[in-house]
PDB file of C-alpha atoms in Angstrom:
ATOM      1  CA  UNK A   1     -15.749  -3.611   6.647  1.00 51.00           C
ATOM      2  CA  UNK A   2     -14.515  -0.749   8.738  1.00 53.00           C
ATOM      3  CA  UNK A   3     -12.211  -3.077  10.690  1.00 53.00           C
ATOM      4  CA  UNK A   4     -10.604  -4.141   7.463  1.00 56.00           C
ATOM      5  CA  UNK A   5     -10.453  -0.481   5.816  1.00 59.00           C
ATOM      6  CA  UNK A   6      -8.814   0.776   9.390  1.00 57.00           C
ATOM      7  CA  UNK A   7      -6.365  -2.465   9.367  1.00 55.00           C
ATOM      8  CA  UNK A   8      -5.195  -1.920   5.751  1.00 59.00           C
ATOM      9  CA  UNK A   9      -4.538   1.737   6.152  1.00 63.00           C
ATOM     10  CA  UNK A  10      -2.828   1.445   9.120  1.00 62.00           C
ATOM     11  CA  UNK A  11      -0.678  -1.274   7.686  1.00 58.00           C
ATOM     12  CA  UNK A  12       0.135   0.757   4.349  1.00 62.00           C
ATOM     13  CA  UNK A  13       1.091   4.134   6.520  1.00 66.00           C
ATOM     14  CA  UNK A  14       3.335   1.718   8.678  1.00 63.00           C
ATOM     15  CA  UNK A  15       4.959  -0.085   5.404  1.00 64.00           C
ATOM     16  CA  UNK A  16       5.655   3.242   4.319  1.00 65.00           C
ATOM     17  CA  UNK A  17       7.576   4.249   7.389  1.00 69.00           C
ATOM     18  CA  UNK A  18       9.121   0.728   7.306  1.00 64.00           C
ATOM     19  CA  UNK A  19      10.544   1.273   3.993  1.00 65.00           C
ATOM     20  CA  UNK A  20      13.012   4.189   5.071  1.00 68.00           C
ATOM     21  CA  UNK A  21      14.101   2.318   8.138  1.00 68.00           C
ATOM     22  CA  UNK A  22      14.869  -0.741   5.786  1.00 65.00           C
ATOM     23  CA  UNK A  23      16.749   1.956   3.193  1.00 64.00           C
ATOM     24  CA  UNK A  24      18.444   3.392   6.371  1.00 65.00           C
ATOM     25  CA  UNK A  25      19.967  -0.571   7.160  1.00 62.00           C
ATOM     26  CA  UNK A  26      20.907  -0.556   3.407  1.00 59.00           C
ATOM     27  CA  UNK A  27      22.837   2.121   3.837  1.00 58.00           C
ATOM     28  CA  UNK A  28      24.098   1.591   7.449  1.00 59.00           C
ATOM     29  CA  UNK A  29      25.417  -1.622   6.898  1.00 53.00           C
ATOM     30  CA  UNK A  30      26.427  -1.554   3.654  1.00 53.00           C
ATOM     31  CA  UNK A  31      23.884  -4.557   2.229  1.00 53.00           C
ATOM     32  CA  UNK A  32      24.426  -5.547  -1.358  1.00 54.00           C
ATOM     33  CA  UNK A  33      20.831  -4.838  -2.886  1.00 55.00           C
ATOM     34  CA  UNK A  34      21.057  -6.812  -5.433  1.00 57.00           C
ATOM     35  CA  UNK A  35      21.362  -9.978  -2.937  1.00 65.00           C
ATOM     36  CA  UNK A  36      18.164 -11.900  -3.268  1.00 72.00           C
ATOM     37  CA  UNK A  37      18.127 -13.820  -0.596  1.00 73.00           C
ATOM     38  CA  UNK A  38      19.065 -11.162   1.905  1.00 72.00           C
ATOM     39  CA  UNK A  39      16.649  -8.762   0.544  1.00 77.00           C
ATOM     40  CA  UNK A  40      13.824 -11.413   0.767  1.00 82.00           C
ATOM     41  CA  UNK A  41      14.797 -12.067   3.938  1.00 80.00           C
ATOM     42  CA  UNK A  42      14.693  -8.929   5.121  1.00 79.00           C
ATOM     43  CA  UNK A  43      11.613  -8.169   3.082  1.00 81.00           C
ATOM     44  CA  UNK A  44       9.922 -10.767   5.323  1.00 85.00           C
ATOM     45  CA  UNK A  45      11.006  -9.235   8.646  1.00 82.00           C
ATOM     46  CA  UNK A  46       9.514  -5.461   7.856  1.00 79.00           C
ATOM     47  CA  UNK A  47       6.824  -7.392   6.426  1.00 81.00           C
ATOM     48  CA  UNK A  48       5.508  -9.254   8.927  1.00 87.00           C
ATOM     49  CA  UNK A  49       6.871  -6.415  11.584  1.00 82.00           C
ATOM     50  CA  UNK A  50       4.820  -4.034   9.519  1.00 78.00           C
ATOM     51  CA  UNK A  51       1.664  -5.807   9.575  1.00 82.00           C
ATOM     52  CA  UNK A  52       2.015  -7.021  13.500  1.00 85.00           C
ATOM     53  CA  UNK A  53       2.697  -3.374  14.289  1.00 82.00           C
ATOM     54  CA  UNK A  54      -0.815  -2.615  12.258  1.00 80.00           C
ATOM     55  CA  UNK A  55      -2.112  -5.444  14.504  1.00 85.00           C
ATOM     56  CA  UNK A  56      -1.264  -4.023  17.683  1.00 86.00           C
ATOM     57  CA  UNK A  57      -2.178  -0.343  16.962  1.00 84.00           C
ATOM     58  CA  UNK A  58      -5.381  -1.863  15.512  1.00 84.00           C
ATOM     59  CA  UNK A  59      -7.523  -0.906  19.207  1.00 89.00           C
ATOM     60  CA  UNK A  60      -5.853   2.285  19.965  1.00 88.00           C
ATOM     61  CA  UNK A  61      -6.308   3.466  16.285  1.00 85.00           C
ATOM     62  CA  UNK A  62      -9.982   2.248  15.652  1.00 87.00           C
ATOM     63  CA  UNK A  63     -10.835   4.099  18.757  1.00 91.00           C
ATOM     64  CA  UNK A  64      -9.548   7.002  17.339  1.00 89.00           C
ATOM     65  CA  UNK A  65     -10.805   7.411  14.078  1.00 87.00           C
ATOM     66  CA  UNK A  66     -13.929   7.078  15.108  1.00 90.00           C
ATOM     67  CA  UNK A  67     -14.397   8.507  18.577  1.00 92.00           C
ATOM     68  CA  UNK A  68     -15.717   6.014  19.988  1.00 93.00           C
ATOM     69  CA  UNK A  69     -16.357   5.874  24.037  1.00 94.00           C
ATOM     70  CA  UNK A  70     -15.675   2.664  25.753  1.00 96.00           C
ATOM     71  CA  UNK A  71     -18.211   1.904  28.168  1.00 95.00           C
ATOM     72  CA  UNK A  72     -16.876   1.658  31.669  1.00 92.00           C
ATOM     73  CA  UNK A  73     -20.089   1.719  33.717  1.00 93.00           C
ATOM     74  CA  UNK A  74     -23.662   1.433  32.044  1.00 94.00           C
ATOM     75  CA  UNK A  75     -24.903   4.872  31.971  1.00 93.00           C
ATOM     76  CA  UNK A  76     -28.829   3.903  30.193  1.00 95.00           C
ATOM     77  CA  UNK A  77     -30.831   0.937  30.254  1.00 95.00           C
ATOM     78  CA  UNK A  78     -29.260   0.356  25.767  1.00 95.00           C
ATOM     79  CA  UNK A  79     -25.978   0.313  27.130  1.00 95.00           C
ATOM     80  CA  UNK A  80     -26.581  -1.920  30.247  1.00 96.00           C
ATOM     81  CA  UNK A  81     -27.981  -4.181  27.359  1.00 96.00           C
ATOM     82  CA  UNK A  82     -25.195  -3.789  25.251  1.00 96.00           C
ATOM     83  CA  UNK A  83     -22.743  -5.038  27.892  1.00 96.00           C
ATOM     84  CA  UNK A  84     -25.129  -8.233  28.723  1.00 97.00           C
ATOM     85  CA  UNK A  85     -25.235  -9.341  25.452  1.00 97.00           C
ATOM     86  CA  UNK A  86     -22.049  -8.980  24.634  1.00 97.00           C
ATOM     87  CA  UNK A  87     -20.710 -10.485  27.377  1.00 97.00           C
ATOM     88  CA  UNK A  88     -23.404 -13.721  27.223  1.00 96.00           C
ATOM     89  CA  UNK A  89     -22.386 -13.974  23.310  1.00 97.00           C
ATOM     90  CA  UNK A  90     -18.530 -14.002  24.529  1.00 96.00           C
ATOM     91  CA  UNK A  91     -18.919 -16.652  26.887  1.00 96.00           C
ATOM     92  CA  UNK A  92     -20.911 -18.834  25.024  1.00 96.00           C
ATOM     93  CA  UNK A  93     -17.937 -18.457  22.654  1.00 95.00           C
ATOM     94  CA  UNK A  94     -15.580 -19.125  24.713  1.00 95.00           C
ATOM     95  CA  UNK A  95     -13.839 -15.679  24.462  1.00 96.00           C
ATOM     96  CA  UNK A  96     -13.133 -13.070  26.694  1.00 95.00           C
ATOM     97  CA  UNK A  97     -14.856 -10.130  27.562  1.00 96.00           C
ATOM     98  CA  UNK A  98     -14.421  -7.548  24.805  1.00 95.00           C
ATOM     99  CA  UNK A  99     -14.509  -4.077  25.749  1.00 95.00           C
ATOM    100  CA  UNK A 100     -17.458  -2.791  23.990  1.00 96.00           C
ATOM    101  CA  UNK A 101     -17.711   0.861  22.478  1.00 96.00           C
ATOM    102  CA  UNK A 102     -20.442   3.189  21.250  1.00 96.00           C
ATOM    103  CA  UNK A 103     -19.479   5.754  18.426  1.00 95.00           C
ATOM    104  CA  UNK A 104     -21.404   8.651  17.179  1.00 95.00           C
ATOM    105  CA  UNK A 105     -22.418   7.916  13.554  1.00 92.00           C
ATOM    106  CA  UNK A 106     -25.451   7.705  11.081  1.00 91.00           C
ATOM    107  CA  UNK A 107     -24.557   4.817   9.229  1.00 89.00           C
ATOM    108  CA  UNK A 108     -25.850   0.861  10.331  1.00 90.00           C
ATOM    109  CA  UNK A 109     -22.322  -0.294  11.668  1.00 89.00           C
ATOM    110  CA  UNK A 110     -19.830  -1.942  13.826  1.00 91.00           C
ATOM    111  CA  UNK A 111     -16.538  -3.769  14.054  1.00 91.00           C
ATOM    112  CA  UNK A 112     -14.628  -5.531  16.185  1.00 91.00           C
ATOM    113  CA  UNK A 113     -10.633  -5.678  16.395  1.00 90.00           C
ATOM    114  CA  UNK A 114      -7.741  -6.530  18.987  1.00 88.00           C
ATOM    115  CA  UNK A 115      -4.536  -8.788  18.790  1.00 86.00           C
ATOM    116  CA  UNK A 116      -5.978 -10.800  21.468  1.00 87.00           C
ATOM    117  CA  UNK A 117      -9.190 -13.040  21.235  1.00 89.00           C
ATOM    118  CA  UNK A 118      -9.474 -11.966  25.128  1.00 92.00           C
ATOM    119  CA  UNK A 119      -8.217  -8.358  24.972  1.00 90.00           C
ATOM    120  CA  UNK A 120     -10.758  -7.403  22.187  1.00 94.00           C
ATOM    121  CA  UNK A 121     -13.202  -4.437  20.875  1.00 94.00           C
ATOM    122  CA  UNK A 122     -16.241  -4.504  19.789  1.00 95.00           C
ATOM    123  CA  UNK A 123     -17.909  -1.072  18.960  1.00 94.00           C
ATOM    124  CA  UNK A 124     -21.237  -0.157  17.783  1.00 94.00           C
ATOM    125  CA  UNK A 125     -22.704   3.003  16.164  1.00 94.00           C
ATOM    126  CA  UNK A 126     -25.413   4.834  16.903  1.00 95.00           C
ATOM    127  CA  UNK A 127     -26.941   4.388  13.601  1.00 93.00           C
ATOM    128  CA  UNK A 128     -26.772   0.909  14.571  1.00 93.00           C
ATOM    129  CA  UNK A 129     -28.558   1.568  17.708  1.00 94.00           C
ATOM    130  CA  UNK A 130     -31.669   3.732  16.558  1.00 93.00           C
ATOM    131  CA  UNK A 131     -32.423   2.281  13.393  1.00 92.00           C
ATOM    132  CA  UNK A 132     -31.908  -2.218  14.700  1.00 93.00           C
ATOM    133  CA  UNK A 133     -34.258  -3.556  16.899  1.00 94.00           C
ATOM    134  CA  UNK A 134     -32.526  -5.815  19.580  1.00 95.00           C
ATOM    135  CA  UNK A 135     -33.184  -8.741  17.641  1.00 95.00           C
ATOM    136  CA  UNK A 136     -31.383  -7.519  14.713  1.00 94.00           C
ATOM    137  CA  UNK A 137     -28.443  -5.549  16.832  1.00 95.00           C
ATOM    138  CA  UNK A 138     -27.842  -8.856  18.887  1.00 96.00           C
ATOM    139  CA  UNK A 139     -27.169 -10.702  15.655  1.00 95.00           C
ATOM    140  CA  UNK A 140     -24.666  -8.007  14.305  1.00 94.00           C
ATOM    141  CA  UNK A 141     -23.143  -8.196  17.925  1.00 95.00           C
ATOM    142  CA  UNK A 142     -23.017 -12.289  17.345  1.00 95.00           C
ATOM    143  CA  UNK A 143     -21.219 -11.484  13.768  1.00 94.00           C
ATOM    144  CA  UNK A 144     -18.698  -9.430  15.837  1.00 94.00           C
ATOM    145  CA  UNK A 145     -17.847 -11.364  18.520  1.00 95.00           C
ATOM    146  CA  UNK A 146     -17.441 -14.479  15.752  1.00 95.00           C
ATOM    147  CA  UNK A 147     -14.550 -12.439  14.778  1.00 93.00           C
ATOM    148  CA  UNK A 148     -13.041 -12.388  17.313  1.00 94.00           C
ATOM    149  CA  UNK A 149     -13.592 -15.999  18.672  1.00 94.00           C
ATOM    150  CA  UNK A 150     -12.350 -17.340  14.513  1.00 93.00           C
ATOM    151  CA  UNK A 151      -9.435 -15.123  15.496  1.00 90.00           C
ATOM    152  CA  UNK A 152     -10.089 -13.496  11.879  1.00 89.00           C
ATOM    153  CA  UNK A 153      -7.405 -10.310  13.011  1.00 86.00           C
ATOM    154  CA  UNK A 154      -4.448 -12.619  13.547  1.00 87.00           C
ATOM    155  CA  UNK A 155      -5.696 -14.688  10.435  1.00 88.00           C
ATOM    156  CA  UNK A 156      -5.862 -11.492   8.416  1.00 86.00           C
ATOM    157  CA  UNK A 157      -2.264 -10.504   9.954  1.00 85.00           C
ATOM    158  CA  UNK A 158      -0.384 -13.326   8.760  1.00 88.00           C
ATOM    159  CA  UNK A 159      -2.270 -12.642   5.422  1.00 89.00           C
ATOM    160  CA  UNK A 160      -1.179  -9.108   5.213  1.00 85.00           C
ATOM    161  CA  UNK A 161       2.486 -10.111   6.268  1.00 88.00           C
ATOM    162  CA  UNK A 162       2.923 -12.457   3.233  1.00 90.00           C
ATOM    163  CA  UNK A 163       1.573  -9.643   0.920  1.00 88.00           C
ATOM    164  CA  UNK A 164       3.632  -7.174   2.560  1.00 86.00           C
ATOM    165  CA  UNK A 165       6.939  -9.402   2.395  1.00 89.00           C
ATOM    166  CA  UNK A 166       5.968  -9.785  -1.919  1.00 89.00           C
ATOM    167  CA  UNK A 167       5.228  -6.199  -2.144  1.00 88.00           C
ATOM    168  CA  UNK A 168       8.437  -4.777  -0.185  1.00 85.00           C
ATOM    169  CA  UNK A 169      10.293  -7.298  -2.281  1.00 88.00           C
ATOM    170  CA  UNK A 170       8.845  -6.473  -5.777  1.00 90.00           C
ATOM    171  CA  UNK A 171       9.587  -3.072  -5.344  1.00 88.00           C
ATOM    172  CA  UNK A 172      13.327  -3.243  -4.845  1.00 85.00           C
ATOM    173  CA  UNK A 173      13.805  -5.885  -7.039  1.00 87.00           C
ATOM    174  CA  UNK A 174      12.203  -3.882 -10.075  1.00 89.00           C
ATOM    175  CA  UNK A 175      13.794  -0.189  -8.293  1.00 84.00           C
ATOM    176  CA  UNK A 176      16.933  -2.566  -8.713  1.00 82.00           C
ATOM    177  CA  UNK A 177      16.317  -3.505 -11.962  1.00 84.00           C
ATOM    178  CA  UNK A 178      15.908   0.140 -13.110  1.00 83.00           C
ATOM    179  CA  UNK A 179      19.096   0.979 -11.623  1.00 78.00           C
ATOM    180  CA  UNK A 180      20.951  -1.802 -13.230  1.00 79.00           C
ATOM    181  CA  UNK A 181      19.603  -0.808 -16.620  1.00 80.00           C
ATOM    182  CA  UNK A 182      20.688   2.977 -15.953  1.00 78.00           C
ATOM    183  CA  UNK A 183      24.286   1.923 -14.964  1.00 74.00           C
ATOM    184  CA  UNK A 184      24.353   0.019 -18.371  1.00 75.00           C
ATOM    185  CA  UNK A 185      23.498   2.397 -20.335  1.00 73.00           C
ATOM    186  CA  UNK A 186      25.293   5.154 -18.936  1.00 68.00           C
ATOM    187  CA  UNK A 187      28.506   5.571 -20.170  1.00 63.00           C
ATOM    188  CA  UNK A 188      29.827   6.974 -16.254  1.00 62.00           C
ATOM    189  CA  UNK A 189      28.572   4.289 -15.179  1.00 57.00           C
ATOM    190  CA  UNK A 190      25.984   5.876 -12.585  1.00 63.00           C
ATOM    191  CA  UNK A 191      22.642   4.571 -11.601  1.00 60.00           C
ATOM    192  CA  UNK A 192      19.889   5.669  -9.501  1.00 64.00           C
ATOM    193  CA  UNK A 193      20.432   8.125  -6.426  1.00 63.00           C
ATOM    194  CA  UNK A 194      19.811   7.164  -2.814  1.00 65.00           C
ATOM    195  CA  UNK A 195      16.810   9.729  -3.134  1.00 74.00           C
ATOM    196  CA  UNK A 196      15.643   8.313  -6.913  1.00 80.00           C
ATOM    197  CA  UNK A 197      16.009   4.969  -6.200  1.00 76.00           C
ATOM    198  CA  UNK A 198      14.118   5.600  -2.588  1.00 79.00           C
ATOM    199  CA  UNK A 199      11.430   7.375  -4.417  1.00 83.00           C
ATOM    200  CA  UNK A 200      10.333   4.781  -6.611  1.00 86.00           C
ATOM    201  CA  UNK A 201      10.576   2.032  -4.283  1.00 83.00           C
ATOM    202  CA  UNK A 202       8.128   3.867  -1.871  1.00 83.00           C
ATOM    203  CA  UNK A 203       5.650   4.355  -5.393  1.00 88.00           C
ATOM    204  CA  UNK A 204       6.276   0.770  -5.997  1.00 89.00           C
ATOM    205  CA  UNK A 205       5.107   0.160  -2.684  1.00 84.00           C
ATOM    206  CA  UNK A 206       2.135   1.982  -2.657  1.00 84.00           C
ATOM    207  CA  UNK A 207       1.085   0.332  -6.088  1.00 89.00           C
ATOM    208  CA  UNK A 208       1.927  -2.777  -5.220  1.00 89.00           C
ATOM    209  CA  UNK A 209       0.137  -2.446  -1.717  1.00 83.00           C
ATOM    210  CA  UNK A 210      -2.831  -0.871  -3.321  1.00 84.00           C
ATOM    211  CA  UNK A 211      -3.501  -4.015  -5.699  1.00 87.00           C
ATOM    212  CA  UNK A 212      -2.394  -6.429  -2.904  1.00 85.00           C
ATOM    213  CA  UNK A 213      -5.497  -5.219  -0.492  1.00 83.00           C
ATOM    214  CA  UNK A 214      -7.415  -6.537  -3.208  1.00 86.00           C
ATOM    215  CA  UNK A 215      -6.489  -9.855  -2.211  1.00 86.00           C
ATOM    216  CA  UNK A 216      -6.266  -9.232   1.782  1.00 84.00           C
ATOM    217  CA  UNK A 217     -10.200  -8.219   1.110  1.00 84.00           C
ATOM    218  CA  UNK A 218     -11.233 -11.165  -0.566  1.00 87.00           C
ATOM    219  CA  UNK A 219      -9.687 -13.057   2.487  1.00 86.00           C
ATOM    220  CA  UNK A 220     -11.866 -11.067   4.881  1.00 84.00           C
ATOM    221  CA  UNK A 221     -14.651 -11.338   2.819  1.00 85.00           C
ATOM    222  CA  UNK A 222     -14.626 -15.278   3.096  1.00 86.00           C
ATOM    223  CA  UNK A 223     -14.135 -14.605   6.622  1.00 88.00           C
ATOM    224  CA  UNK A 224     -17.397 -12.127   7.057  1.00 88.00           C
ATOM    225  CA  UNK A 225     -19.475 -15.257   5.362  1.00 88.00           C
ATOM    226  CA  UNK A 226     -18.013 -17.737   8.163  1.00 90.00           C
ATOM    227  CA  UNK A 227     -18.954 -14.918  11.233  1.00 91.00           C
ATOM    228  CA  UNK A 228     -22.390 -14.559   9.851  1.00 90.00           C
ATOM    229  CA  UNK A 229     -22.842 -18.167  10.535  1.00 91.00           C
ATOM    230  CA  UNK A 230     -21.038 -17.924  13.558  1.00 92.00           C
ATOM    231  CA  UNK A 231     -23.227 -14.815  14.808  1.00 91.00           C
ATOM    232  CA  UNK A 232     -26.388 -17.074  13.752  1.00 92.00           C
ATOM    233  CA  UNK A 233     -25.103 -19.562  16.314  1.00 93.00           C
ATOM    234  CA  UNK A 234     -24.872 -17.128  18.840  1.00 94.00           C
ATOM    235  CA  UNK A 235     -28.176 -15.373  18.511  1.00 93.00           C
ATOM    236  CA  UNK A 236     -30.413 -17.226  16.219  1.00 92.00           C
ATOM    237  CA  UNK A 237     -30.796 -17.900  12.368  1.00 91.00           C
ATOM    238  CA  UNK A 238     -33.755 -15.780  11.750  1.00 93.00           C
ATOM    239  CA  UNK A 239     -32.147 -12.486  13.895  1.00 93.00           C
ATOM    240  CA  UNK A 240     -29.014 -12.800  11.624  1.00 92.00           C
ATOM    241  CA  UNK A 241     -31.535 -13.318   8.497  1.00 91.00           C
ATOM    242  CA  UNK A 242     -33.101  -9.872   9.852  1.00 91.00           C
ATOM    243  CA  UNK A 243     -30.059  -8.238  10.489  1.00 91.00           C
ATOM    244  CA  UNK A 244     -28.566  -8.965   6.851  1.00 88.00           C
ATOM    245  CA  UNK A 245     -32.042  -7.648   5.741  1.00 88.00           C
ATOM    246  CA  UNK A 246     -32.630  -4.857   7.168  1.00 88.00           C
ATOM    247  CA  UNK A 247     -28.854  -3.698   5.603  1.00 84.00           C
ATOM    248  CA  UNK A 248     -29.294  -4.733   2.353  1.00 81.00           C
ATOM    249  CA  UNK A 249     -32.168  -2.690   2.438  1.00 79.00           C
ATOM    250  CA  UNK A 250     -30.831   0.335   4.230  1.00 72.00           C
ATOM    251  CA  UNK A 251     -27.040   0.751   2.919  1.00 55.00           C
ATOM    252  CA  UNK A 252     -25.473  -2.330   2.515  1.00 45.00           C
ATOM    253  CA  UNK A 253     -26.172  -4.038  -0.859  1.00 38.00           C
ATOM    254  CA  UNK A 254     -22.842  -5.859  -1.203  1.00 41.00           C
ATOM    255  CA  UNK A 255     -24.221  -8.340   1.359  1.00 42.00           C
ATOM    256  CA  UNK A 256     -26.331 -10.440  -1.843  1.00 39.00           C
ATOM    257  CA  UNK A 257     -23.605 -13.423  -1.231  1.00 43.00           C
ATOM    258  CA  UNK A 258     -24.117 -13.617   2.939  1.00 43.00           C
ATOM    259  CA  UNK A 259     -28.368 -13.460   2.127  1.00 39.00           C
ATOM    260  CA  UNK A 260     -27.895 -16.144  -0.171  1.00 36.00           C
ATOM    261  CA  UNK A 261     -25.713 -17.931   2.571  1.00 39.00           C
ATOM    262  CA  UNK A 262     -28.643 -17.747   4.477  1.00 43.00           C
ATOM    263  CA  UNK A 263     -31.152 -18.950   1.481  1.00 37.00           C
ATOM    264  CA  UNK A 264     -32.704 -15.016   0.852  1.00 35.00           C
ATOM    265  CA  UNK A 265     -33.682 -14.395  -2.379  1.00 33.00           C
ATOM    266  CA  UNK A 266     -32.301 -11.013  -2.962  1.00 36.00           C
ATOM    267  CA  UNK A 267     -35.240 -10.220  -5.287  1.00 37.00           C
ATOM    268  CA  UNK A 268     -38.270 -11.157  -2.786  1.00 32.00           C
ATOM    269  CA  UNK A 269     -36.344 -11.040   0.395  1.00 33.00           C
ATOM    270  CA  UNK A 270     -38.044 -14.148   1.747  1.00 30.00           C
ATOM    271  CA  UNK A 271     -36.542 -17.467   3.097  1.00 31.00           C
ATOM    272  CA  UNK A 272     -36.588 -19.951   0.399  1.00 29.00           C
TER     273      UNK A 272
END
């Protein structure tokens, strides 16, 4: 979940800075904005740029939101393990080492992200750490590295650049609308100004992206069901039945639908 929340934050902040630049081309080149085809056409460039951009800064900015220390050399006998096992899940994958990262937090948690299956990240907190056994922590490390191998980032990307192209294109097209309407009924003839019109495209925007991470979540959420079976793969059924467990009963009751995946009754919280 964090990887998601950091991906769709960092795309909206970028679509926002993408909008001026694409206003700024209006202006500079003197595009007709009530061309459809041009605008959806360009609507699809900052979209797609916006959410590859997202992509790319998706390492650099996990790392620092949450502080989280890459571990170059093993400094204790938890993060000697943590390399092992990440690196014996990755190559029974048939990924790349991740870098793997510890971050200081009380919560049950990690997340992996990178554009590159073999250039990844996979982070754990220290919640995780103190409160999992290493059954339970190697299958959250299997769910992880499932992301990565399913290539559920780039997946998500191309996802996120559709909605993006639909929501940059929306919120001209109804901006333009408004505009049209104002020239129509003013007797000058005068529409929106460049700062008006700007100003309720970028609202548009951030309504339209707001509702449009609704979808991008249910996406990821089928995608968190397929690297729960993919981390049982990697470290066993029964760890990944633990690990799903022991957060449902800590913090994480949202995961009902991946315990009944696994045939958990989320009343008795036995194998069926």
């Amino acid at each position: 979940m964090k990887r998601i929340v950091l991906f769709l934050a960092t795309n909206l902040a970028v679509i926002l800075v993408l909008s001026i630049v694409l206003n700024l081309v209006y202006t500079m080149f003197g595009i007709n904005r009530s061309s459809m085809g041009g605008l959806l056409v360009l609507a699809a460039v900052f979209g797609f740029g916006g959410s590859l951009i997202s992509l790319f800064m998706s390492k650099w900015m996990a790392l620092r939101s949450t502080g989280a220390q890459v571990i170059e050399q093993p400094r204790n006998a938890t993060e000697k393990w943590l390399l092992d096992t990440v690196a014996r899940q990755a190559q029974s994958a048939g990924i790349g080492m991740p870098q793997v990262a510890i971050y200081n937090a009380p919560d049950m948690n990690a997340f992996a992200t990178g554009a590159n299956r073999n250039n990844a990240l996979v982070a754990v907190s220290t919640g995780l750490l103190n409160n999992m056994n290493a059954d339970e922590a190697e299958a959250v490390l299997g769910h992880e590295i499932s992301h990565v191998a399913n290539g559920d980032m780039i997946t998500l990307t191309l996802i996120q650049g559709v909605v993006n192209t639909f929501v940059i294109f929306l919120a001209r097209l109804i901006a333009g609308a408004i505009d049209n309407v104002m020239r129509n009924n003013n007797e000058e003839g005068q529409g929106l100004g460049g700062f008006a019109y700007m100003g309720i495209v970028m609202v548009l925007e951030m309504v339209f992206g707001v509702l449009a991470s609704v979808i991008v979540m249910w996406f990821s959420r089928q995608r968190e069901y397929r690297a729960d079976a993919g981390g049982a793969n990697l470290a066993g059924r029964q760890k990944m039945i633990a690990a799903l467990q022991r957060l449902q009963n800590n913090m994480e009751p949202q995961l009902e639908g991946s315990l009944m995946a696994f045939g958990i009754s989320g009343k008795h919280g036995v194998a069926e």
